Amino acid sequence: MRKLFGVIGDPIAHSMSPLMHNDAFAQLGIDGYYQPFHVKSADLAAAVHGMKAIGVQGFNVTIPHKTAIMPLLDQIDPLAKAIGAVNTVVRENGGWTGYNTDGAGFVQGLREECGGPLEDKRVLLIGAGGAARAIYYTLASEKVNQIDIANRTLEKAASLAESCPYSVAGTVKTTQEAEAELAAYDIIIQTTSIGMLPLIEAAPLSVENIKPGAFVSDIIYNPFETKLLQEAKKQGARIQNGLKMFVYQGALAFEKWTGQTPDIERMADIVRHQLGGNYVNN
Ligand code: NAP
């Protein structure tokens, strides 16, 4: 019988995950289907129980359910528990197990494109929201030496660092402090929503003082090159957008569900094609 997978969120209509996963099923000859489900917060518990009842094998979780779903699951992977958010749910021993592949997806893409070991690099993380938390905790769990955080709301950055269960050096900075000390960083990771619609002409900080050859990763992928990435490129930095993170978090979920590794480049091409190249679809 065909195996059913999906993604739950609100809104969900623009998700590119169904295209990516259904193509991977076809490529690998797996009899599976991935369906987007529009689930409102008030219906989350009913949806999670209902999916178990009808035999769904696994699903992704997106905004606004990544944290709210946790008490509804049977087991939670330790890293997802530490992050406090689940984006992938797998049917294991008849129950639901929650994982977070956002951080691991990001770090896999970073390792691939940044070059050299991450462990001894000095990292600046801009932002302290859900995505920043997943990335910070995953980098810390992988023994990166120093991660400083710059965020509009300093208390949120401090609380993110304080509650991290993995030991890592670093301080919390205002955006102005981070700008002034930018030359100290080998890697800059941008995780705020500045650079996305409607803020496509804005950048979270000025990159005038960037270290030559620094690596700048912005987890936004629509637009493909945010203002920050454009400015960083002008200053001679190497840049990466959020497409790799998106594709790898999906690929890691796919592996957990099927035990098979999808074609990453093909997945990335599907998303690029769907976005229509470098354009912002509003
Ligand atoms: P979130 O939890 O709402 O966090 C938003 C972050 O952006 C916070 O640090 C917030 O600062 C900051 N921010 C928002 N508006 C700002 C403004 N006007 N000025 C200064 N700072 C501002 O969101 P999230 O889930 O972490 O997502 C953040 C971004 O990552 C989104 O653009 C999302 O699309 C992208 N993302 C990409 C992927 C991928 O696979 N590539 C995965 C997940 C998320 P405060 O703490 O001060 O409010």
Short mmCIF file of C-alpha atoms and ligand atoms in Angstrom, two decimals:
data_model
loop_
_atom_site.label_atom_id
_atom_site.label_comp_id
_atom_site.label_asym_id
_atom_site.label_seq_id
_atom_site.Cartn_x
_atom_site.Cartn_y
_atom_site.Cartn_z
CA MET A 1 0.00 0.00 0.00
CA ARG A 2 1.22 3.52 -0.78
CA LYS A 3 2.89 5.17 2.25
CA LEU A 4 1.63 8.59 3.21
CA PHE A 5 3.80 11.50 4.44
CA GLY A 6 3.16 15.23 4.68
CA VAL A 7 3.70 18.60 6.23
CA ILE A 8 1.44 20.43 8.67
CA GLY A 9 1.41 24.22 9.07
CA ASP A 10 -0.65 27.38 8.88
CA PRO A 11 -0.28 28.74 6.21
CA ILE A 12 0.92 25.82 4.09
CA ALA A 13 -0.11 26.51 0.48
CA HIS A 14 3.32 27.88 -0.55
CA SER A 15 5.35 25.01 0.91
CA MET A 16 7.86 23.61 -1.56
CA SER A 17 8.37 20.42 0.44
CA PRO A 18 5.68 18.40 -1.42
CA LEU A 19 7.35 18.97 -4.80
CA MET A 20 10.75 18.05 -3.41
CA HIS A 21 9.66 14.89 -1.59
CA ASN A 22 7.27 13.56 -4.23
CA ASP A 23 10.00 13.89 -6.86
CA ALA A 24 12.43 12.03 -4.56
CA PHE A 25 9.90 9.19 -4.07
CA ALA A 26 9.55 8.87 -7.84
CA GLN A 27 13.32 8.99 -8.43
CA LEU A 28 14.03 6.30 -5.85
CA GLY A 29 11.09 4.09 -6.86
CA ILE A 30 9.43 4.42 -3.44
CA ASP A 31 5.65 4.04 -3.35
CA GLY A 32 5.09 7.12 -1.19
CA TYR A 33 3.13 10.36 -1.34
CA TYR A 34 3.76 13.65 0.51
CA GLN A 35 0.74 15.88 1.11
CA PRO A 36 0.52 19.42 2.56
CA PHE A 37 -2.06 19.66 5.38
CA HIS A 38 -3.43 23.03 6.46
CA VAL A 39 -3.77 22.62 10.23
CA LYS A 40 -4.87 25.47 12.49
CA SER A 41 -3.49 25.64 16.04
CA ALA A 42 -6.84 24.72 17.57
CA ASP A 43 -6.86 21.49 15.53
CA LEU A 44 -3.25 20.44 16.11
CA ALA A 45 -3.93 17.65 18.65
CA ALA A 46 -6.75 16.20 16.55
CA ALA A 47 -4.56 16.29 13.44
CA VAL A 48 -1.62 14.52 15.14
CA HIS A 49 -3.86 11.76 16.57
CA GLY A 50 -5.77 11.47 13.31
CA MET A 51 -2.58 11.01 11.31
CA LYS A 52 -1.56 8.15 13.59
CA ALA A 53 -4.99 6.56 13.21
CA ILE A 54 -4.92 6.62 9.41
CA GLY A 55 -1.39 5.24 9.21
CA VAL A 56 0.68 8.26 8.12
CA GLN A 57 4.35 7.20 8.28
CA GLY A 58 5.91 10.57 9.04
CA PHE A 59 5.50 14.29 8.53
CA ASN A 60 7.17 17.67 8.71
CA VAL A 61 6.04 20.43 11.01
CA THR A 62 6.26 24.11 10.16
CA ILE A 63 5.12 27.48 11.51
CA PRO A 64 3.33 27.81 13.96
CA HIS A 65 3.41 24.24 15.32
CA LYS A 66 7.11 23.44 15.85
CA THR A 67 6.99 23.86 19.64
CA ALA A 68 3.29 23.25 20.32
CA ILE A 69 3.50 19.75 18.87
CA MET A 70 6.07 18.51 21.39
CA PRO A 71 3.70 17.41 24.19
CA LEU A 72 1.62 15.51 21.62
CA LEU A 73 4.48 13.18 20.62
CA ASP A 74 5.51 9.88 22.22
CA GLN A 75 9.31 10.45 22.17
CA ILE A 76 11.53 13.42 21.42
CA ASP A 77 15.13 13.21 20.27
CA PRO A 78 17.50 14.89 22.83
CA LEU A 79 18.73 17.60 20.41
CA ALA A 80 15.16 18.52 19.43
CA LYS A 81 14.26 18.61 23.12
CA ALA A 82 17.17 20.96 23.84
CA ILE A 83 16.24 23.20 20.88
CA GLY A 84 12.62 23.17 21.98
CA ALA A 85 11.25 22.63 18.47
CA VAL A 86 10.41 19.69 16.22
CA ASN A 87 10.28 19.91 12.42
CA THR A 88 10.24 16.18 11.60
CA VAL A 89 8.05 13.44 13.04
CA VAL A 90 8.70 9.75 12.41
CA ARG A 91 6.50 6.76 13.21
CA GLU A 92 8.69 4.53 15.38
CA ASN A 93 7.40 1.42 17.21
CA GLY A 94 3.84 2.56 16.60
CA GLY A 95 4.40 5.97 18.24
CA TRP A 96 5.51 9.40 17.04
CA THR A 97 9.14 10.48 17.56
CA GLY A 98 10.03 14.14 17.06
CA TYR A 99 13.35 15.33 15.59
CA ASN A 100 14.79 18.66 14.54
CA THR A 101 16.63 18.54 11.21
CA ASP A 102 16.80 22.35 10.72
CA GLY A 103 20.07 22.77 12.64
CA ALA A 104 21.70 19.64 11.22
CA GLY A 105 20.55 20.61 7.72
CA PHE A 106 22.12 24.03 8.10
CA VAL A 107 25.40 22.69 9.49
CA GLN A 108 25.67 20.06 6.72
CA GLY A 109 25.34 22.80 4.08
CA LEU A 110 27.78 25.03 5.96
CA ARG A 111 30.43 22.31 6.23
CA GLU A 112 30.06 21.58 2.53
CA GLU A 113 30.55 25.15 1.31
CA CYS A 114 32.56 26.91 4.01
CA GLY A 115 35.76 24.88 3.60
CA GLY A 116 38.05 23.68 6.38
CA PRO A 117 37.03 22.45 9.82
CA LEU A 118 34.31 24.50 11.54
CA GLU A 119 35.57 23.60 14.98
CA ASP A 120 38.23 26.33 15.31
CA LYS A 121 36.28 29.09 13.53
CA ARG A 122 34.92 32.15 15.25
CA VAL A 123 31.22 32.49 14.48
CA LEU A 124 28.77 35.41 14.70
CA LEU A 125 25.11 34.40 14.74
CA ILE A 126 22.68 37.22 13.92
CA GLY A 127 19.21 36.62 15.38
CA ALA A 128 17.84 34.64 18.32
CA GLY A 129 14.56 33.16 17.04
CA GLY A 130 13.63 29.53 16.39
CA ALA A 131 16.01 28.99 13.49
CA ALA A 132 18.90 30.63 15.37
CA ARG A 133 18.27 28.32 18.31
CA ALA A 134 18.40 25.20 16.13
CA ILE A 135 21.62 26.39 14.47
CA TYR A 136 23.34 27.52 17.69
CA TYR A 137 22.58 24.30 19.57
CA THR A 138 23.63 22.12 16.65
CA LEU A 139 26.91 24.02 16.18
CA ALA A 140 27.52 23.83 19.94
CA SER A 141 26.73 20.09 19.97
CA GLU A 142 29.30 19.70 17.16
CA LYS A 143 31.99 21.40 19.27
CA VAL A 144 32.36 24.74 17.47
CA ASN A 145 34.68 26.85 19.62
CA GLN A 146 33.09 30.25 19.87
CA ILE A 147 29.68 31.58 18.86
CA ASP A 148 28.72 35.19 19.60
CA ILE A 149 25.09 36.23 19.14
CA ALA A 150 23.81 39.63 17.98
CA ASN A 151 20.09 40.28 18.21
CA ARG A 152 17.69 43.22 18.35
CA THR A 153 16.34 41.93 21.67
CA LEU A 154 19.44 41.22 23.77
CA GLU A 155 17.54 39.28 26.46
CA LYS A 156 16.42 36.73 23.88
CA ALA A 157 20.02 36.19 22.75
CA ALA A 158 21.17 35.82 26.36
CA SER A 159 18.43 33.34 27.17
CA LEU A 160 19.23 31.31 24.03
CA ALA A 161 22.91 31.02 25.03
CA GLU A 162 22.19 30.36 28.72
CA SER A 163 19.78 27.52 28.10
CA CYS A 164 22.10 25.71 25.66
CA PRO A 165 22.97 22.29 27.13
CA TYR A 166 26.23 22.05 25.15
CA SER A 167 29.25 24.03 26.29
CA VAL A 168 30.47 26.75 23.92
CA ALA A 169 32.31 30.04 24.45
CA GLY A 170 30.78 33.31 23.28
CA THR A 171 29.08 36.53 24.25
CA VAL A 172 25.93 38.42 23.43
CA LYS A 173 26.28 41.65 21.43
CA THR A 174 24.24 44.54 20.22
CA THR A 175 24.12 44.91 16.46
CA GLN A 176 26.35 48.00 16.75
CA GLU A 177 28.97 46.10 18.76
CA ALA A 178 28.93 43.24 16.27
CA GLU A 179 29.34 45.68 13.36
CA ALA A 180 32.36 47.31 15.01
CA GLU A 181 34.01 43.93 15.71
CA LEU A 182 33.03 42.22 12.45
CA ALA A 183 36.64 41.66 11.35
CA ALA A 184 37.03 39.15 14.19
CA TYR A 185 34.63 36.61 12.63
CA ASP A 186 35.41 33.82 10.16
CA ILE A 187 31.74 32.91 9.72
CA ILE A 188 28.66 35.15 9.93
CA ILE A 189 25.25 33.46 10.00
CA GLN A 190 22.16 35.61 9.39
CA THR A 191 18.94 34.12 10.76
CA THR A 192 16.57 37.08 11.18
CA SER A 193 13.72 37.78 8.77
CA ILE A 194 15.41 41.03 7.63
CA GLY A 195 16.07 40.63 3.91
CA MET A 196 12.80 38.80 3.23
CA LEU A 197 9.62 40.45 2.00
CA PRO A 198 8.73 43.14 2.91
CA LEU A 199 12.27 43.99 4.11
CA ILE A 200 14.18 43.03 0.94
CA GLU A 201 16.06 46.35 0.80
CA ALA A 202 17.26 46.02 4.42
CA ALA A 203 20.21 44.25 6.05
CA PRO A 204 20.55 43.51 9.78
CA LEU A 205 23.99 45.12 9.95
CA SER A 206 26.66 46.84 7.86
CA VAL A 207 29.44 44.58 6.58
CA GLU A 208 31.97 47.36 5.98
CA ASN A 209 34.37 45.90 8.56
CA ILE A 210 34.12 42.28 7.40
CA LYS A 211 37.25 40.09 7.45
CA PRO A 212 38.59 39.44 3.92
CA GLY A 213 37.57 35.93 2.85
CA ALA A 214 34.97 35.58 5.62
CA PHE A 215 32.03 33.26 4.93
CA VAL A 216 28.55 34.79 5.16
CA SER A 217 25.51 32.51 5.26
CA ASP A 218 21.99 33.94 5.16
CA ILE A 219 19.28 31.34 5.81
CA ILE A 220 16.79 33.24 3.63
CA TYR A 221 16.51 31.80 0.09
CA ASN A 222 13.80 34.04 -1.34
CA PRO A 223 15.25 36.37 -2.56
CA PHE A 224 18.21 34.20 -3.51
CA GLU A 225 20.65 37.00 -2.61
CA THR A 226 19.57 39.19 0.26
CA LYS A 227 20.89 42.73 0.65
CA LEU A 228 23.33 41.40 3.26
CA LEU A 229 24.72 38.81 0.85
CA GLN A 230 25.01 41.38 -1.94
CA GLU A 231 26.93 43.76 0.32
CA ALA A 232 29.13 41.00 1.72
CA LYS A 233 29.99 39.83 -1.80
CA LYS A 234 31.03 43.38 -2.72
CA GLN A 235 33.41 43.30 0.28
CA GLY A 236 35.03 40.10 -1.00
CA ALA A 237 33.27 37.66 1.29
CA ARG A 238 32.18 34.18 0.22
CA ILE A 239 28.40 33.84 0.45
CA GLN A 240 25.70 31.19 0.84
CA ASN A 241 21.91 31.52 0.86
CA GLY A 242 19.35 29.38 2.73
CA LEU A 243 18.60 26.94 -0.08
CA LYS A 244 21.10 24.31 1.14
CA MET A 245 19.62 24.45 4.64
CA PHE A 246 16.11 24.00 3.31
CA VAL A 247 17.08 21.12 1.04
CA TYR A 248 19.21 19.34 3.66
CA GLN A 249 16.60 19.60 6.40
CA GLY A 250 14.19 17.94 3.95
CA ALA A 251 16.72 15.32 2.87
CA LEU A 252 17.50 14.40 6.49
CA ALA A 253 13.76 13.99 7.18
CA PHE A 254 13.42 11.86 4.03
CA GLU A 255 16.29 9.62 5.24
CA LYS A 256 14.63 9.15 8.63
CA TRP A 257 11.36 8.11 6.97
CA THR A 258 12.71 5.88 4.21
CA GLY A 259 16.32 4.97 5.05
CA GLN A 260 17.31 6.30 1.62
CA THR A 261 19.25 9.41 0.61
CA PRO A 262 17.63 11.62 -2.01
CA ASP A 263 19.50 13.53 -4.74
CA ILE A 264 20.32 16.86 -3.07
CA GLU A 265 21.15 18.73 -6.28
CA ARG A 266 17.88 17.64 -7.85
CA MET A 267 15.96 18.82 -4.78
CA ALA A 268 17.72 22.21 -4.94
CA ASP A 269 16.93 22.53 -8.67
CA ILE A 270 13.24 21.89 -7.99
CA VAL A 271 13.12 24.72 -5.45
CA ARG A 272 15.12 27.08 -7.71
CA HIS A 273 12.82 26.33 -10.62
CA GLN A 274 9.73 26.83 -8.49
CA LEU A 275 10.99 30.20 -7.28
CA GLY A 276 11.68 31.25 -10.85
CA GLY A 277 15.41 31.99 -10.49
CA ASN A 278 16.35 35.07 -8.55
CA TYR A 279 12.93 36.67 -8.26
CA VAL A 280 10.84 37.42 -5.23
CA ASN A 281 7.30 36.11 -5.72
CA ASN A 282 4.91 38.28 -3.80
P1 NAP B 1 11.51 33.86 14.56
O1 NAP B 1 11.59 32.77 15.56
O2 NAP B 1 10.28 34.69 14.48
O3 NAP B 1 12.78 34.86 14.82
C1 NAP B 1 12.90 36.06 14.10
C2 NAP B 1 14.27 36.72 14.36
O4 NAP B 1 14.35 37.89 13.51
C3 NAP B 1 14.47 37.23 15.79
O5 NAP B 1 15.85 37.20 16.09
C4 NAP B 1 13.98 38.70 15.68
O6 NAP B 1 14.56 39.55 16.63
C5 NAP B 1 14.52 39.07 14.30
N1 NAP B 1 13.78 40.17 13.69
C6 NAP B 1 12.55 40.10 13.09
N2 NAP B 1 12.20 41.30 12.61
C7 NAP B 1 13.21 42.17 12.92
C8 NAP B 1 13.45 43.54 12.71
N3 NAP B 1 12.56 44.31 12.06
N4 NAP B 1 14.61 44.09 13.15
C9 NAP B 1 15.52 43.33 13.80
N5 NAP B 1 15.36 42.00 14.04
C10 NAP B 1 14.22 41.42 13.61
O7 NAP B 1 11.73 33.31 13.08
P2 NAP B 1 12.56 31.99 12.61
O8 NAP B 1 11.63 30.84 12.56
O9 NAP B 1 13.81 31.90 13.42
O10 NAP B 1 12.88 32.37 11.08
C11 NAP B 1 13.76 33.43 10.78
C12 NAP B 1 14.11 33.45 9.30
O11 NAP B 1 14.72 32.23 8.91
C13 NAP B 1 12.89 33.60 8.37
O12 NAP B 1 13.28 34.49 7.35
C14 NAP B 1 12.67 32.20 7.84
O13 NAP B 1 12.06 32.18 6.58
C15 NAP B 1 14.10 31.69 7.75
N6 NAP B 1 14.21 30.21 7.83
C16 NAP B 1 14.83 29.55 6.82
C17 NAP B 1 14.95 28.17 6.87
C18 NAP B 1 15.63 27.42 5.75
O14 NAP B 1 15.44 26.21 5.66
N7 NAP B 1 16.43 28.06 4.93
C19 NAP B 1 14.44 27.45 7.98
C20 NAP B 1 13.83 28.17 9.03
C21 NAP B 1 13.71 29.57 8.94
P3 NAP B 1 13.88 39.77 18.09
O15 NAP B 1 14.33 38.61 18.92
O16 NAP B 1 14.44 41.06 18.54
O17 NAP B 1 12.39 39.80 17.88
#
